[in-house]
mmCIF file of C-alpha atoms in Angstrom:
data_model
loop_
_atom_site.group_PDB
_atom_site.id
_atom_site.type_symbol
_atom_site.label_atom_id
_atom_site.label_comp_id
_atom_site.label_asym_id
_atom_site.label_seq_id
_atom_site.Cartn_x
_atom_site.Cartn_y
_atom_site.Cartn_z
ATOM 1 C CA GLN A 1 1.648 43.509 87.565
ATOM 2 C CA ALA A 2 4.406 45.673 86.128
ATOM 3 C CA ILE A 3 3.375 47.749 83.130
ATOM 4 C CA LEU A 4 6.534 46.749 81.326
ATOM 5 C CA GLY A 5 5.339 43.187 81.023
ATOM 6 C CA ARG A 6 1.989 44.108 79.444
ATOM 7 C CA ALA A 7 0.896 44.609 75.900
ATOM 8 C CA ALA A 8 0.023 48.144 74.883
ATOM 9 C CA PRO A 9 -3.441 49.236 73.743
ATOM 10 C CA SER A 10 -3.643 50.446 70.165
ATOM 11 C CA ALA A 11 -5.335 53.639 69.058
ATOM 12 C CA ALA A 12 -8.446 51.593 68.297
ATOM 13 C CA GLY A 13 -8.478 50.208 71.842
ATOM 14 C CA ARG A 14 -7.320 46.691 70.921
ATOM 15 C CA VAL A 15 -4.425 45.159 72.786
ATOM 16 C CA GLU A 16 -1.450 44.441 70.558
ATOM 17 C CA PRO A 17 1.618 42.480 71.643
ATOM 18 C CA LEU A 18 4.878 44.381 71.742
ATOM 19 C CA GLY A 19 7.927 42.941 70.035
ATOM 20 C CA LEU A 20 11.314 42.520 71.667
ATOM 21 C CA MET A 21 14.698 43.743 70.548
ATOM 22 C CA VAL A 22 17.201 41.326 72.015
ATOM 23 C CA GLY A 23 20.657 39.969 71.504
ATOM 24 C CA SER A 24 21.931 40.371 67.967
ATOM 25 C CA ALA A 25 19.128 42.788 67.016
ATOM 26 C CA ALA A 26 20.186 45.206 69.763
ATOM 27 C CA ALA A 27 23.848 44.810 68.850
ATOM 28 C CA ALA A 28 23.032 45.488 65.188
ATOM 29 C CA ALA A 29 21.163 48.632 66.169
ATOM 30 C CA PHE A 30 24.304 49.879 67.926
ATOM 31 C CA GLY A 31 26.784 49.178 65.144
ATOM 32 C CA GLY A 32 27.637 45.618 66.148
ATOM 33 C CA ALA A 33 28.922 46.505 69.616
ATOM 34 C CA ALA A 34 27.146 45.528 72.793
ATOM 35 C CA PRO A 35 25.095 48.581 73.793
ATOM 36 C CA SER A 36 25.962 50.371 77.014
ATOM 37 C CA LEU A 37 23.539 52.007 79.441
ATOM 38 C CA ARG A 38 24.524 55.342 77.912
ATOM 39 C CA ASN A 39 23.593 54.008 74.430
ATOM 40 C CA TYR A 40 20.241 52.779 75.700
ATOM 41 C CA THR A 41 19.466 56.015 77.542
ATOM 42 C CA ALA A 42 20.373 58.120 74.505
ATOM 43 C CA SER A 43 18.251 55.916 72.243
ATOM 44 C CA LEU A 44 15.283 56.015 74.616
ATOM 45 C CA SER A 45 15.581 59.805 74.849
ATOM 46 C CA SER A 46 15.787 60.116 71.075
ATOM 47 C CA LEU A 47 12.686 57.977 70.641
ATOM 48 C CA GLY A 48 10.948 60.111 73.262
ATOM 49 C CA SER A 49 11.745 63.322 71.396
ATOM 50 C CA ARG A 50 9.966 61.770 68.405
ATOM 51 C CA LYS A 51 7.019 60.669 70.583
ATOM 52 C CA ALA A 52 7.842 57.083 69.647
ATOM 53 C CA TRP A 53 6.816 55.634 73.003
ATOM 54 C CA ARG A 54 6.020 52.166 71.595
ATOM 55 C CA GLN A 55 9.496 51.803 70.107
ATOM 56 C CA ALA A 56 11.007 53.078 73.359
ATOM 57 C CA LEU A 57 9.052 50.460 75.300
ATOM 58 C CA ILE A 58 10.175 47.724 72.904
ATOM 59 C CA LEU A 59 13.804 48.766 73.270
ATOM 60 C CA PHE A 60 13.502 48.965 77.054
ATOM 61 C CA ARG A 61 11.848 45.554 77.335
ATOM 62 C CA GLY A 62 14.682 44.057 75.319
ATOM 63 C CA MET A 63 17.369 45.230 77.718
ATOM 64 C CA ARG A 64 19.108 42.316 79.397
ATOM 65 C CA HIS A 65 22.797 43.123 79.724
ATOM 66 C CA PRO A 66 23.106 45.720 80.956
ATOM 67 C CA ALA A 67 19.893 45.847 82.966
ATOM 68 C CA PRO A 68 18.033 49.187 82.955
ATOM 69 C CA ASP A 69 19.087 51.833 85.454
ATOM 70 C CA ALA A 70 17.278 54.914 86.786
ATOM 71 C CA PHE A 71 18.291 56.956 83.724
ATOM 72 C CA CYS A 72 16.742 54.376 81.390
ATOM 73 C CA TYR A 73 13.531 54.314 83.430
ATOM 74 C CA THR A 74 13.362 58.112 83.377
ATOM 75 C CA ALA A 75 13.969 58.234 79.627
ATOM 76 C CA LEU A 76 11.217 55.649 79.043
ATOM 77 C CA SER A 77 8.809 57.498 81.333
ATOM 78 C CA SER A 78 9.543 60.716 79.456
ATOM 79 C CA ALA A 79 8.987 58.999 76.089
ATOM 80 C CA CYS A 80 5.589 57.786 77.284
ATOM 81 C CA GLU A 81 4.684 61.230 78.638
ATOM 82 C CA LYS A 82 5.680 62.931 75.374
ATOM 83 C CA GLY A 83 3.677 60.321 73.475
ATOM 84 C CA SER A 84 0.541 61.259 75.456
ATOM 85 C CA GLN A 85 0.635 57.998 77.402
ATOM 86 C CA TRP A 86 0.468 59.666 80.811
ATOM 87 C CA ALA A 87 -0.810 56.610 82.704
ATOM 88 C CA MET A 88 1.949 54.429 81.274
ATOM 89 C CA ALA A 89 4.535 57.105 82.128
ATOM 90 C CA LEU A 90 3.353 57.031 85.746
ATOM 91 C CA SER A 91 3.446 53.228 85.773
ATOM 92 C CA VAL A 92 7.047 53.305 84.559
ATOM 93 C CA PHE A 93 7.865 55.788 87.347
ATOM 94 C CA ASP A 94 6.213 53.475 89.898
ATOM 95 C CA GLU A 95 8.117 50.493 88.496
ATOM 96 C CA MET A 96 11.399 52.410 88.813
ATOM 97 C CA VAL A 97 10.704 53.170 92.473
ATOM 98 C CA ALA A 98 9.548 49.601 93.154
ATOM 99 C CA ARG A 99 12.837 48.313 91.761
ATOM 100 C CA GLY A 100 14.707 50.429 94.300
ATOM 101 C CA PHE A 101 15.899 53.297 92.112
ATOM 102 C CA ALA A 102 15.777 56.744 93.698
ATOM 103 C CA PRO A 103 13.948 59.235 91.468
ATOM 104 C CA SER A 104 15.815 62.354 90.393
ATOM 105 C CA VAL A 105 14.295 65.814 89.987
ATOM 106 C CA VAL A 106 13.994 65.005 86.265
ATOM 107 C CA SER A 107 12.109 61.786 87.096
ATOM 108 C CA PHE A 108 9.750 63.699 89.371
ATOM 109 C CA SER A 109 9.274 66.448 86.759
ATOM 110 C CA THR A 110 8.239 63.842 84.209
ATOM 111 C CA ALA A 111 5.801 62.312 86.708
ATOM 112 C CA ILE A 112 4.363 65.756 87.521
ATOM 113 C CA SER A 113 3.908 66.561 83.834
ATOM 114 C CA SER A 114 2.346 63.143 83.210
ATOM 115 C CA ALA A 115 -0.104 63.619 86.071
ATOM 116 C CA GLY A 116 -1.009 67.025 84.661
ATOM 117 C CA LYS A 117 -1.715 65.567 81.231
ATOM 118 C CA GLY A 118 -4.092 63.164 82.935
ATOM 119 C CA ALA A 119 -5.822 66.027 84.799
ATOM 120 C CA GLN A 120 -4.509 64.555 88.055
ATOM 121 C CA TRP A 121 -3.443 67.830 89.688
ATOM 122 C CA GLN A 122 -3.554 66.371 93.217
ATOM 123 C CA LEU A 123 -1.129 63.647 92.179
ATOM 124 C CA ALA A 124 1.102 66.252 90.511
ATOM 125 C CA LEU A 125 1.250 68.260 93.743
ATOM 126 C CA GLY A 126 2.005 65.059 95.643
ATOM 127 C CA PHE A 127 5.004 64.396 93.391
ATOM 128 C CA LEU A 128 6.162 67.984 93.875
ATOM 129 C CA GLY A 129 6.045 67.445 97.643
ATOM 130 C CA GLN A 130 7.973 64.182 97.301
ATOM 131 C CA ILE A 131 10.892 66.054 95.766
ATOM 132 C CA ALA A 132 11.600 67.727 99.108
ATOM 133 C CA ASP A 133 10.862 64.477 100.958
ATOM 134 C CA ALA A 134 13.644 62.865 98.887
ATOM 135 C CA SER A 135 16.070 65.612 100.018
ATOM 136 C CA LEU A 136 16.084 67.093 96.517
ATOM 137 C CA LYS A 137 15.366 70.661 95.468
ATOM 138 C CA ALA A 138 12.564 71.363 93.012
ATOM 139 C CA ASP A 139 13.676 73.229 89.916
ATOM 140 C CA THR A 140 11.737 75.649 87.723
ATOM 141 C CA VAL A 141 10.775 72.848 85.329
ATOM 142 C CA SER A 142 9.159 70.758 88.068
ATOM 143 C CA VAL A 143 7.265 73.712 89.529
ATOM 144 C CA ASN A 144 6.164 74.813 86.042
ATOM 145 C CA ALA A 145 4.825 71.301 85.424
ATOM 146 C CA ALA A 146 2.853 71.548 88.683
ATOM 147 C CA ILE A 147 1.523 74.996 87.713
ATOM 148 C CA SER A 148 0.341 73.551 84.386
ATOM 149 C CA ALA A 149 -1.175 70.503 86.096
ATOM 150 C CA CYS A 150 -3.174 72.729 88.434
ATOM 151 C CA GLY A 151 -4.266 74.794 85.455
ATOM 152 C CA SER A 152 -5.452 71.666 83.651
ATOM 153 C CA GLY A 153 -7.527 70.863 86.719
ATOM 154 C CA ARG A 154 -8.982 74.391 86.761
ATOM 155 C CA GLU A 155 -7.231 75.000 90.089
ATOM 156 C CA TRP A 156 -6.065 78.484 89.141
ATOM 157 C CA ALA A 157 -5.575 79.576 92.769
ATOM 158 C CA LEU A 158 -3.014 76.807 93.283
ATOM 159 C CA SER A 159 -1.215 77.843 90.101
ATOM 160 C CA VAL A 160 -1.022 81.418 91.398
ATOM 161 C CA ALA A 161 0.218 80.150 94.781
ATOM 162 C CA LEU A 162 2.975 78.128 93.088
ATOM 163 C CA LEU A 163 4.056 81.149 91.045
ATOM 164 C CA SER A 164 4.067 83.227 94.241
ATOM 165 C CA MET A 165 6.256 80.581 95.856
ATOM 166 C CA LEU A 166 8.700 80.806 92.958
ATOM 167 C CA LEU A 167 8.819 84.584 93.269
ATOM 168 C CA SER A 168 9.384 84.558 97.033
ATOM 169 C CA GLU A 169 11.433 81.398 97.633
ATOM 170 C CA GLY A 170 12.843 80.399 94.259
ATOM 171 C CA PRO A 171 13.919 78.882 92.076
ATOM 172 C CA THR A 172 13.745 81.786 89.643
ATOM 173 C CA PRO A 173 10.536 81.674 87.589
ATOM 174 C CA SER A 174 10.769 81.537 83.804
ATOM 175 C CA VAL A 175 8.558 82.882 81.039
ATOM 176 C CA VAL A 176 6.868 79.466 81.109
ATOM 177 C CA SER A 177 6.027 79.980 84.808
ATOM 178 C CA PHE A 178 4.105 83.155 84.019
ATOM 179 C CA ALA A 179 2.503 81.797 80.842
ATOM 180 C CA ALA A 180 1.304 78.636 82.619
ATOM 181 C CA THR A 181 -0.160 80.708 85.460
ATOM 182 C CA ILE A 182 -1.904 83.054 83.025
ATOM 183 C CA SER A 183 -3.303 80.033 81.185
ATOM 184 C CA ALA A 184 -4.539 78.565 84.481
ATOM 185 C CA CYS A 185 -6.315 81.815 85.326
ATOM 186 C CA GLU A 186 -7.913 81.895 81.888
ATOM 187 C CA LYS A 187 -9.118 78.306 82.235
ATOM 188 C CA GLY A 188 -10.593 79.228 85.602
ATOM 189 C CA SER A 189 -12.345 82.287 84.108
ATOM 190 C CA GLU A 190 -10.260 84.570 86.304
ATOM 191 C CA TRP A 191 -9.742 87.128 83.548
ATOM 192 C CA ALA A 192 -8.742 89.939 85.914
ATOM 193 C CA LEU A 193 -5.849 87.890 87.299
ATOM 194 C CA ALA A 194 -4.776 86.701 83.851
#
């Protein structure tokens, strides 16, 4: 069953139904005009930056015309990831793929970060590998997310290997690349490497 059709668990563990923003409510939210995909994507991204994943899900579920596109799915997945709903973020990613949308590097980066937040470093590395399989090129953000995911799983050696890959093959590592690798070494009690 698609995650987008489910109710969301509350902080207390109860399942609460999610409301719908449809028709005139959506038009009112966008100044009376019918919202475009760009409006929806911007709104979903804005809600994500505020960690308002529930509101993002409500808005997404209310989309009818136009129907969500890959950008909307990615924005919703990111909102869930930023709201510490890593499993839901991965479900949204899976739903996007199941509906035939090709993930972008940004979509994969969000999935990698979500997997890392769930201590699923193997899954994060799998998503990193899928970037190349999709004929895309991993960027520093996606590799940094994988470095952090490996660190969360206490797989410091993999974090170091990913940093080494950045240094030898690119893309150019950032300060975050080094900080995430140092953090991974610290978590793995590899103080000399840190």
